[in-house]
mmCIF file of C-alpha atoms in Angstrom:
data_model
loop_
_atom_site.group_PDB
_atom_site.id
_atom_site.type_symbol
_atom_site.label_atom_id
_atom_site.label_comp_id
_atom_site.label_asym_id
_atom_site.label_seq_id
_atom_site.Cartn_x
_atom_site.Cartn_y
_atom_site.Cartn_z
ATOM 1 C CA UNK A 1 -79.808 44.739 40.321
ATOM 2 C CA UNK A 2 -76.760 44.887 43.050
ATOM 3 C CA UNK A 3 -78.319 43.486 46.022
ATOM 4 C CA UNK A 4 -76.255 44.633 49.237
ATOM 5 C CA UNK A 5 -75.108 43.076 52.271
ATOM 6 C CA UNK A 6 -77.832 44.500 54.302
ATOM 7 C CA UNK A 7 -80.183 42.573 51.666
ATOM 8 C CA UNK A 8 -78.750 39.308 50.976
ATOM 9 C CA UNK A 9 -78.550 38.502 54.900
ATOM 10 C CA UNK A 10 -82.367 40.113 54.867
ATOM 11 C CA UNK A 11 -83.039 37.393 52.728
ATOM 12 C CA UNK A 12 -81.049 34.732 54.008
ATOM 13 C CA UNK A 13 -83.413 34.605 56.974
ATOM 14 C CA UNK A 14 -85.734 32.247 57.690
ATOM 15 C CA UNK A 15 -89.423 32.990 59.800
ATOM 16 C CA UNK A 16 -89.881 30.594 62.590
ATOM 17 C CA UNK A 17 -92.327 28.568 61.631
ATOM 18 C CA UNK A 18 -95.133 27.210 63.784
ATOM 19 C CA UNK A 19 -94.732 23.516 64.715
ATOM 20 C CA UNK A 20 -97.628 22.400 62.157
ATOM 21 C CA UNK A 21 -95.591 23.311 59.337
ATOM 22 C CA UNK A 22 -92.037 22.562 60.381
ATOM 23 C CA UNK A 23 -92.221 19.308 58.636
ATOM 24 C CA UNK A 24 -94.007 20.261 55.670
ATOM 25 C CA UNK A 25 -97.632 20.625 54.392
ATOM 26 C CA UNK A 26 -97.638 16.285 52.986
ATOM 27 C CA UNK A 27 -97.943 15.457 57.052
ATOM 28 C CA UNK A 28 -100.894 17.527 57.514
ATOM 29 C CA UNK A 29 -104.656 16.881 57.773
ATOM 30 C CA UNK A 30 -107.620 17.886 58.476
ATOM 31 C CA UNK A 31 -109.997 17.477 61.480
ATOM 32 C CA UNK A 32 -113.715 18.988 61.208
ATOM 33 C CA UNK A 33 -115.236 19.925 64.826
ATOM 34 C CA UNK A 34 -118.187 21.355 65.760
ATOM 35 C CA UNK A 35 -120.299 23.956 63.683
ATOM 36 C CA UNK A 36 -119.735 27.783 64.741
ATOM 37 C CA UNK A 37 -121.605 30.341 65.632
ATOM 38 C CA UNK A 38 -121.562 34.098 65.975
ATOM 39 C CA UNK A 39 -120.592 35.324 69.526
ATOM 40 C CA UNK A 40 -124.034 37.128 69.356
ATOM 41 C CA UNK A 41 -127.348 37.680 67.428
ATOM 42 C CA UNK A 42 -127.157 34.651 66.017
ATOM 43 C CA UNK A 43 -130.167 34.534 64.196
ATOM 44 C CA UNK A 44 -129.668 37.901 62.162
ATOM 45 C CA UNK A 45 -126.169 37.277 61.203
ATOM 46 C CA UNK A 46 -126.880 33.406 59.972
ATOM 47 C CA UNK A 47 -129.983 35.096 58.059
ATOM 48 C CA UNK A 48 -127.240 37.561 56.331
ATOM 49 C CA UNK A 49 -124.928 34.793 55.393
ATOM 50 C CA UNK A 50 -127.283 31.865 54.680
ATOM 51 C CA UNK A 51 -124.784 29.630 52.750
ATOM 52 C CA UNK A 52 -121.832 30.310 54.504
ATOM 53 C CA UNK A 53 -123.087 30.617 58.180
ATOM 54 C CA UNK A 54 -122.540 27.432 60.513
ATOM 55 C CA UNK A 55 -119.602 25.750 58.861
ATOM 56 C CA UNK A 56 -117.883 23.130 60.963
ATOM 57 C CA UNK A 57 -114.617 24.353 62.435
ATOM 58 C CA UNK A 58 -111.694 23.132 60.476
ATOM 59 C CA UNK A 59 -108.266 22.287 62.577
ATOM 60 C CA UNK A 60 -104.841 21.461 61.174
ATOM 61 C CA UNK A 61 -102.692 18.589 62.622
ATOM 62 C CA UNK A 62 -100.306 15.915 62.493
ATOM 63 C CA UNK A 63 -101.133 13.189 59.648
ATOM 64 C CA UNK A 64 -101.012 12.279 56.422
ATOM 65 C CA UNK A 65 -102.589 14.752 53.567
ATOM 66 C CA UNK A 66 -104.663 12.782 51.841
ATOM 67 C CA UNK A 67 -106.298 15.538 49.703
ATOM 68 C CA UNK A 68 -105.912 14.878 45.964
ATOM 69 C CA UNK A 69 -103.102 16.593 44.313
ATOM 70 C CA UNK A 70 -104.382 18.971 41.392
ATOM 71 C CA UNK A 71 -102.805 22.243 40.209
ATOM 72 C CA UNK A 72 -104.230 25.259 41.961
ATOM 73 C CA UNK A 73 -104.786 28.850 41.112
ATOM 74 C CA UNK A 74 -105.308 31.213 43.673
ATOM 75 C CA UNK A 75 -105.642 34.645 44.031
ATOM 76 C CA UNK A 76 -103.825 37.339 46.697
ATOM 77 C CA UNK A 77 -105.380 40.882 47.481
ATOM 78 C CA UNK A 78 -104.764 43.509 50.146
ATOM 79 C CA UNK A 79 -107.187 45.461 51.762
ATOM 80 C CA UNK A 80 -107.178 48.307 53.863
ATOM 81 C CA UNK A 81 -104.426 50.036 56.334
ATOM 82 C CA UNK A 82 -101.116 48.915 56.242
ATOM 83 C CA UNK A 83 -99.922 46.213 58.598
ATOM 84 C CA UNK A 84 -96.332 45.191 59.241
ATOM 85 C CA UNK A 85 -95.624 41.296 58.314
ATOM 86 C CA UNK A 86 -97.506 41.222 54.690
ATOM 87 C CA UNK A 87 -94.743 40.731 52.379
ATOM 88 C CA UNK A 88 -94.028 37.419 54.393
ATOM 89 C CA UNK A 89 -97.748 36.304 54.725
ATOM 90 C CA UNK A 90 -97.676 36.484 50.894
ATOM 91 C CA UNK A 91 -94.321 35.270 50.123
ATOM 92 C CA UNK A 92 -95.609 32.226 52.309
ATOM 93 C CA UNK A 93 -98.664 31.809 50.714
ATOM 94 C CA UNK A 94 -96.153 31.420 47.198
ATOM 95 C CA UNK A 95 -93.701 29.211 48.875
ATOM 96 C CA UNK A 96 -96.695 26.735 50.191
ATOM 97 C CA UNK A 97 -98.156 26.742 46.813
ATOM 98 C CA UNK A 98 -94.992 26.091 45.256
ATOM 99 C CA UNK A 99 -93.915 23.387 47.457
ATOM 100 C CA UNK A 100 -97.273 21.515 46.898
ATOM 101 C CA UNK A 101 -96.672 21.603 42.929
ATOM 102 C CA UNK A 102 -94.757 23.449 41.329
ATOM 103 C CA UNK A 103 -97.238 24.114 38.390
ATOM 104 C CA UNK A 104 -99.414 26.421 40.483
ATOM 105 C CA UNK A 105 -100.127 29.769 40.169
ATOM 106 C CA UNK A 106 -100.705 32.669 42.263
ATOM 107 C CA UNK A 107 -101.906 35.771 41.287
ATOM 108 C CA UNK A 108 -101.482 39.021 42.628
ATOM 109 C CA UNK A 109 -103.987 41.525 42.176
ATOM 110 C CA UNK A 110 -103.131 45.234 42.233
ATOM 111 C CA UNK A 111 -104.686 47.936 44.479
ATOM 112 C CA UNK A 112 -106.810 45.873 46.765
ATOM 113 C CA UNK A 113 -110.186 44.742 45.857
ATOM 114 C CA UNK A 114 -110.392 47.541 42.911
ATOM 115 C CA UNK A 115 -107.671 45.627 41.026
ATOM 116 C CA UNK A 116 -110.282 42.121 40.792
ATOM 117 C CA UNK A 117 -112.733 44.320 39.555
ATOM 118 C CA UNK A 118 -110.743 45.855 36.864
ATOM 119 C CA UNK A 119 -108.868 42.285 36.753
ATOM 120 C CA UNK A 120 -105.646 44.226 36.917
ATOM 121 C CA UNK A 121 -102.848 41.830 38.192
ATOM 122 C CA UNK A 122 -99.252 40.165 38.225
ATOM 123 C CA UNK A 123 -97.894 36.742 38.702
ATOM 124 C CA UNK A 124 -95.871 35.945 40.966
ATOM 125 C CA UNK A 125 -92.321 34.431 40.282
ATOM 126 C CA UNK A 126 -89.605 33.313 41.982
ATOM 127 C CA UNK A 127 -87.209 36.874 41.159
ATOM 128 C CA UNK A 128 -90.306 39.321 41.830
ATOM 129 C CA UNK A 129 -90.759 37.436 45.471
ATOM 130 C CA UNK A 130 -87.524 37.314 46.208
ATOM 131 C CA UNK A 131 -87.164 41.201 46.586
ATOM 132 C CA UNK A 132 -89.605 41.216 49.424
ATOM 133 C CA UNK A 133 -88.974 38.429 51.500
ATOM 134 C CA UNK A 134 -88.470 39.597 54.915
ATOM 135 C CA UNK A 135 -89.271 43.222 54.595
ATOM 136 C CA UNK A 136 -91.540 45.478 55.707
ATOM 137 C CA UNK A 137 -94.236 47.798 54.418
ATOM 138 C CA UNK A 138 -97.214 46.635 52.320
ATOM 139 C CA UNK A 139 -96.509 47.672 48.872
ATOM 140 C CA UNK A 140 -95.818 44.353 47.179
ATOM 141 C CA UNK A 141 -98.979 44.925 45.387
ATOM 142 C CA UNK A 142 -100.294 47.544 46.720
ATOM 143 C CA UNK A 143 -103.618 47.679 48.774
ATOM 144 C CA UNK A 144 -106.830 50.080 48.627
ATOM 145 C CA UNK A 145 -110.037 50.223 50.483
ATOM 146 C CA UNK A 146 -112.465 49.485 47.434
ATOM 147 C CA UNK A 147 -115.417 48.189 49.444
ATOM 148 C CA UNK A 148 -116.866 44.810 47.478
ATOM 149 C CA UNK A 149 -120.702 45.075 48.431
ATOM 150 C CA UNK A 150 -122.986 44.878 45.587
ATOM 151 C CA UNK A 151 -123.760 41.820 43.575
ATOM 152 C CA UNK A 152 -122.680 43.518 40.259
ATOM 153 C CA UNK A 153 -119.200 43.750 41.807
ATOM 154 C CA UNK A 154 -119.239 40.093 42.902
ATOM 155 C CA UNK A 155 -120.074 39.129 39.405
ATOM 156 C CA UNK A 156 -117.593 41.172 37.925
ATOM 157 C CA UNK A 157 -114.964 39.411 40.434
ATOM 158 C CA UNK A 158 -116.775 36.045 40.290
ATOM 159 C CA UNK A 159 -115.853 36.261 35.991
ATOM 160 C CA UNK A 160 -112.267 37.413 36.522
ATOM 161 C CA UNK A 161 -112.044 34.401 38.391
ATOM 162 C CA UNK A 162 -113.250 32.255 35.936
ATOM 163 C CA UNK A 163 -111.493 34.210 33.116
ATOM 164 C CA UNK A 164 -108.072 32.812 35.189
ATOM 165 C CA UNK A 165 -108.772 29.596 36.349
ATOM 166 C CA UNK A 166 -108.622 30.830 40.419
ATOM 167 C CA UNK A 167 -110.041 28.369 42.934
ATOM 168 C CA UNK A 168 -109.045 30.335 45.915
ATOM 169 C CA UNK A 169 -108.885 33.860 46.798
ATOM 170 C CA UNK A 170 -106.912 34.929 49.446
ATOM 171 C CA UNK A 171 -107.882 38.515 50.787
ATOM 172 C CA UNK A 172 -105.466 39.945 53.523
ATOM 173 C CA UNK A 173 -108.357 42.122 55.096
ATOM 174 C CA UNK A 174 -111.974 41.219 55.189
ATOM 175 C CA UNK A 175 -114.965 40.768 52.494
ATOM 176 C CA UNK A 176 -118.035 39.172 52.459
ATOM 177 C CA UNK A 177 -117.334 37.942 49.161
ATOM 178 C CA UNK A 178 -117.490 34.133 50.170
ATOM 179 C CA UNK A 179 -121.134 34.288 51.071
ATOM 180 C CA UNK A 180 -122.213 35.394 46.981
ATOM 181 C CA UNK A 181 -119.226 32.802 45.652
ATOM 182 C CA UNK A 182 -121.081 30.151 47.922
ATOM 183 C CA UNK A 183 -124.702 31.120 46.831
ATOM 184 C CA UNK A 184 -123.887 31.083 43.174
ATOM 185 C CA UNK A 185 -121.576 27.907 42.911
ATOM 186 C CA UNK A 186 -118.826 29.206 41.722
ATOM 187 C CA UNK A 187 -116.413 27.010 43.238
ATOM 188 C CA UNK A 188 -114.306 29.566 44.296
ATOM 189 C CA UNK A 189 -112.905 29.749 47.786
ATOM 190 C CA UNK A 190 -112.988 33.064 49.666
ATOM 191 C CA UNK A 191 -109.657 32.740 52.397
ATOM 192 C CA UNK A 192 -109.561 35.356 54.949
ATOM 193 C CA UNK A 193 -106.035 36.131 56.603
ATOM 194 C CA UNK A 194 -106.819 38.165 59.989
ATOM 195 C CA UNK A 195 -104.898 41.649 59.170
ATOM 196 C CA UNK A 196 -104.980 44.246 61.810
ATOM 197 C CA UNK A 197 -102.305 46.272 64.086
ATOM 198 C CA UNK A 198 -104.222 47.344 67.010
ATOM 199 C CA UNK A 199 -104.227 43.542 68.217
ATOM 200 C CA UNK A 200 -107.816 43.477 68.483
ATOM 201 C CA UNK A 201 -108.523 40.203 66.759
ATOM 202 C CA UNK A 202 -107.298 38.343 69.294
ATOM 203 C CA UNK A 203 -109.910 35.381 70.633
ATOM 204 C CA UNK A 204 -108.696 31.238 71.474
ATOM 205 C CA UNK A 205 -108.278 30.991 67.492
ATOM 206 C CA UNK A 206 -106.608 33.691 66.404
ATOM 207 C CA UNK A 207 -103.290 33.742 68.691
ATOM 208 C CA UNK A 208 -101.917 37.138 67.673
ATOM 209 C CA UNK A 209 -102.868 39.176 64.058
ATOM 210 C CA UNK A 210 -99.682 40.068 61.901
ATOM 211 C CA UNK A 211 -98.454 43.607 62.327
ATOM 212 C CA UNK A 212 -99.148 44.014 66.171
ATOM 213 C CA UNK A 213 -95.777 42.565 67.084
ATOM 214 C CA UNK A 214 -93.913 44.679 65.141
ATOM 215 C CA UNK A 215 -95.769 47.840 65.876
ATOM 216 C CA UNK A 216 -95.714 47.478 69.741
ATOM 217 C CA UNK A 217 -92.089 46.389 69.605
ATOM 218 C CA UNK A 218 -91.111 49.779 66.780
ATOM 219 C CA UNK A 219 -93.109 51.999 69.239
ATOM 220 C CA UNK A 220 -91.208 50.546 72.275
ATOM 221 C CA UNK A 221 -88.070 50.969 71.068
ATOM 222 C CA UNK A 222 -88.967 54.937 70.270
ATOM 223 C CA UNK A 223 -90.155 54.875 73.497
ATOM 224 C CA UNK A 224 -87.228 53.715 75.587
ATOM 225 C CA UNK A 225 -84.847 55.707 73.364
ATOM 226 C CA UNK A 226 -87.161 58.870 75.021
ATOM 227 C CA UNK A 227 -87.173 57.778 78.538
ATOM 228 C CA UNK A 228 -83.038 57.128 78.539
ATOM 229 C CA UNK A 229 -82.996 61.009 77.028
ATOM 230 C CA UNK A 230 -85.253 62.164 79.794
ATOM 231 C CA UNK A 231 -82.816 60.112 82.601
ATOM 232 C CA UNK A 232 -79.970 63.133 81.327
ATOM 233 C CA UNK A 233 -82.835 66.165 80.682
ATOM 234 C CA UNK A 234 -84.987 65.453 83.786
ATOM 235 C CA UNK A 235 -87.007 69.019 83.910
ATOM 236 C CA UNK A 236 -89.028 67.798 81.057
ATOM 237 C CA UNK A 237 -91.619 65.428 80.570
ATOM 238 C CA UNK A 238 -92.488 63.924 77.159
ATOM 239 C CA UNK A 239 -96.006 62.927 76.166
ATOM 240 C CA UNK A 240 -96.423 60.413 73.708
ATOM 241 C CA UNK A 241 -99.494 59.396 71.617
ATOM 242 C CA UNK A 242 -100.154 55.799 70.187
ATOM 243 C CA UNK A 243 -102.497 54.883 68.116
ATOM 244 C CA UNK A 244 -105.392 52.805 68.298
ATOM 245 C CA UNK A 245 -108.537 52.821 66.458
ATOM 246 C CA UNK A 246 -111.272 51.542 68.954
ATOM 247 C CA UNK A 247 -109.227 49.352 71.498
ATOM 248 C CA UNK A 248 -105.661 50.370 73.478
ATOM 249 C CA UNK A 249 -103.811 47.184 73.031
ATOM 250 C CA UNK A 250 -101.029 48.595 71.015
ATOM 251 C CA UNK A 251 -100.744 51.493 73.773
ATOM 252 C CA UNK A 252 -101.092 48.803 76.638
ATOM 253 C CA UNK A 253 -98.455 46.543 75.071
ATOM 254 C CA UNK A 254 -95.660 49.215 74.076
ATOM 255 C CA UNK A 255 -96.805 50.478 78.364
ATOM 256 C CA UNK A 256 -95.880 47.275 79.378
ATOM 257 C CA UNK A 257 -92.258 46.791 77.475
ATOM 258 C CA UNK A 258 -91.276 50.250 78.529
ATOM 259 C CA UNK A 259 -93.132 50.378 81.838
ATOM 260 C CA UNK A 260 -93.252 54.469 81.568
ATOM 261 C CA UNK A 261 -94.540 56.660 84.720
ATOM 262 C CA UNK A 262 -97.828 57.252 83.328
ATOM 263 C CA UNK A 263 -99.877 55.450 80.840
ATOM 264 C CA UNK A 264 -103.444 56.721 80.129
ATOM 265 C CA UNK A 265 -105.503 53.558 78.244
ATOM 266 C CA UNK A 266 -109.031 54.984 76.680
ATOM 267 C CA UNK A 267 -110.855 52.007 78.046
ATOM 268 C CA UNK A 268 -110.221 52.323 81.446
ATOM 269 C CA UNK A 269 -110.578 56.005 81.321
ATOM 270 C CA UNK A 270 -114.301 55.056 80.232
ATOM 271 C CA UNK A 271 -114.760 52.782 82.478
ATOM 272 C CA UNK A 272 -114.066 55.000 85.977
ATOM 273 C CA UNK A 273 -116.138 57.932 83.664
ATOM 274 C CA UNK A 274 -113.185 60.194 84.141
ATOM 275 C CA UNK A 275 -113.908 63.999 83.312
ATOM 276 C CA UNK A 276 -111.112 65.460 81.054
ATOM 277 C CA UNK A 277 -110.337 67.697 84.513
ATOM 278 C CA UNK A 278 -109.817 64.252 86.134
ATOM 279 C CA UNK A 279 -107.288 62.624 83.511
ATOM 280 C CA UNK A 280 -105.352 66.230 83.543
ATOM 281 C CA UNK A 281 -105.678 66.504 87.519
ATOM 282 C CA UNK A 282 -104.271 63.078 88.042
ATOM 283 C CA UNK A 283 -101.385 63.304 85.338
ATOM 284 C CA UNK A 284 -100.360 66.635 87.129
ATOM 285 C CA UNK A 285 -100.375 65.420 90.626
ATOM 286 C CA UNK A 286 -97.548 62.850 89.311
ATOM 287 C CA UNK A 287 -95.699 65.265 87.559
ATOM 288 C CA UNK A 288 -95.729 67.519 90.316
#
C-alpha cells in the first residue's frame, strides 16, 4: 500500500504524553489509598457488586516497578457511540504492552461485546496498528452496543478468555463484567477506559474523557467559519444545534471558544423553568 504524504507525517506524530509515562512504564508504581465508595446509595450499589465494591483506590507514580515480569494477554473491545481519540487509546494500549515484553499479546475483538461472545477477533501487529495511529473514527475494530447482562453471557466470555490465555480485558465503554469475573475466580481483569463525548465523566479522577476535545474543538471550528460568513451576510441569523445526550458541556464548551450572541444550555433553561414562549421571547428580543 502507497502511503501518502498526508499519512506518513500523520504517523510521524507523537501524542503528548502525560508526565507519568514520559519516562517509561519500569519507573512506575503503585500506591493503594483509601477504599471507595459510591457518591450515593451506598448500601444498594455495594449489595449489587459484592466482590468488586470497596476496592482501595489505586494511584500511579514515580518509582520503581517492582511487579513481576510475565507475558500478558489482554483483550480490547469497543462499546457503544463513537468517540474521537480511540484508535490512539488502543494503539497505546499495544505500544505499552509491547514495550513491557515483547512476547505479549493483545487481542482485538470485533463488533463490541458481541464479538467475545462469538469469540470473533484479530491480533494485533505492528503493520495492522500502524494504519491507525493518529486517526480518527472508531472503526479499528469496530464497536456495537451488545449489552453483556446475563450470567450465560459472562460464561460464554469468561471461556473465550480462557480458550486464549487473556488476563485482562480492556473494554472502551462500560460493563459490569468485572463483578461475575471476580465472583467466579477467573483471574481475569475487567479494565474500564472512560469513553464518552458529551464530557460528562468528568469528577477529581477522571481529568477529561477522550473524544470531548476533539468534538468541542471540530464543532468550534464549524462554528466560527459561520459567524465570519454572517460578519459579510448580516440580515441573517444562523441557528445551530449541538448535541448532547443528558448534559450541555459539549454545547457550553464549543459557546465558550466561539463566544456566539446567544447560547441556549438545557440545564439552565431547567433551572429558571423557562416556558418554550420564554426561550423564543428572549432569543427574539436579541435578534430584534
Amino acid at each position: 500500500m502507497k502511503i501518502s504524504s498526508l499519512q506518513t507525517a500523520r504517523y510521524e506524530y507523537a501524542p503528548k504524553l502525560p508526565a507519568m509515562l514520559r519516562n517509561g512504564i519500569a519507573n512506575i508504581c503503585v500506591k493503594e489509598g483509601e477504599e471507595t465508595h459510591s457518591v450515593a446509595d451506598q448500601e444498594k450499589i455495594k449489595a449489587l457488586f459484592p466482590n468488586t465494591y470497596g476496592k482501595k483506590e489505586i494511584t500511579f507514580q514515580q518509582g520503581e516497578n517492582t511487579s513481576e515480569a510475565k507475558k500478558q494477554v489482554v483483550g480490547v473491545i469497543l462499546s457503544g457511540g463513537q468517540a474521537p481519540g480511540c484508535h490512539n487509546v488502543i494503539c497505546g494500549l499495544y505500544d505499552a504492552l509491547k514495550a513491557t515484553n515483547k512476547d505479549n499479546v493483545l487481542y482485538g475483538f470485533k463488533n463490541g461485546p458481541i464479538g467475545l461472545i462469538e469469540d470473533d477477533y484479530l491480533i494485533f501487529d505492528d503493520e495492522y496498528i500502524n494504519q491507525y495511529r493518529n486517526t480518527g473514527g472508531f472503526d479499528i475494530i469496530g464497536s456495537g452496543r451488545t449489552k453483556l447482562e446475563t450470567n450465560e453471557q459472562f460464561a460464554i466470555v469468561a471461556e473465550v478468555c480462557k480458550k486464549h490465555g487473556i488476563t485482562a480485558i480492556v473494554i472502551i465503554g462500560a460493563a459490569v463484567l468485572a463483578e461475575y469475573f471476580a465472583a467466579h475466580d477467573t483471574g481475569v481483569q475487567v479494565i474500564g477506559c472512560p469513553k464518552t463525548i458529551d464530557g460528562d465523566l468528568k469528577n477529581e479522577d477522571i481529568e477529561c474523557s477522550f473524544g470531548f476535545d476533539t468534538a468541542t474543538k471540530t464543532y468550534s471550528e464549524i462554528i466560527g467559519n459561520i459567524e465570519r460568513d454572517a460578519n459579510s451576510a448580516k440580515k441573517y441569523w444562523h441557528f445551530v444545534k449541538i448535541m448532547g445526550r443528558s448534559a450541555s458541556h459539549v454545547a457550553l464548551e464549543a459557546a465558550l471558544q466561539t463566544q456566539p450572541n446567544i447560547t441556549m444550555i438545557s440545564e439552565e433553561v431547567e433551572a429558571k423553568k423557562m416556558s418554550l414562549e420564554q426561550v423564543v421571547n428572549y432569543m427574539t428580543d436579541i435578534i430584534v
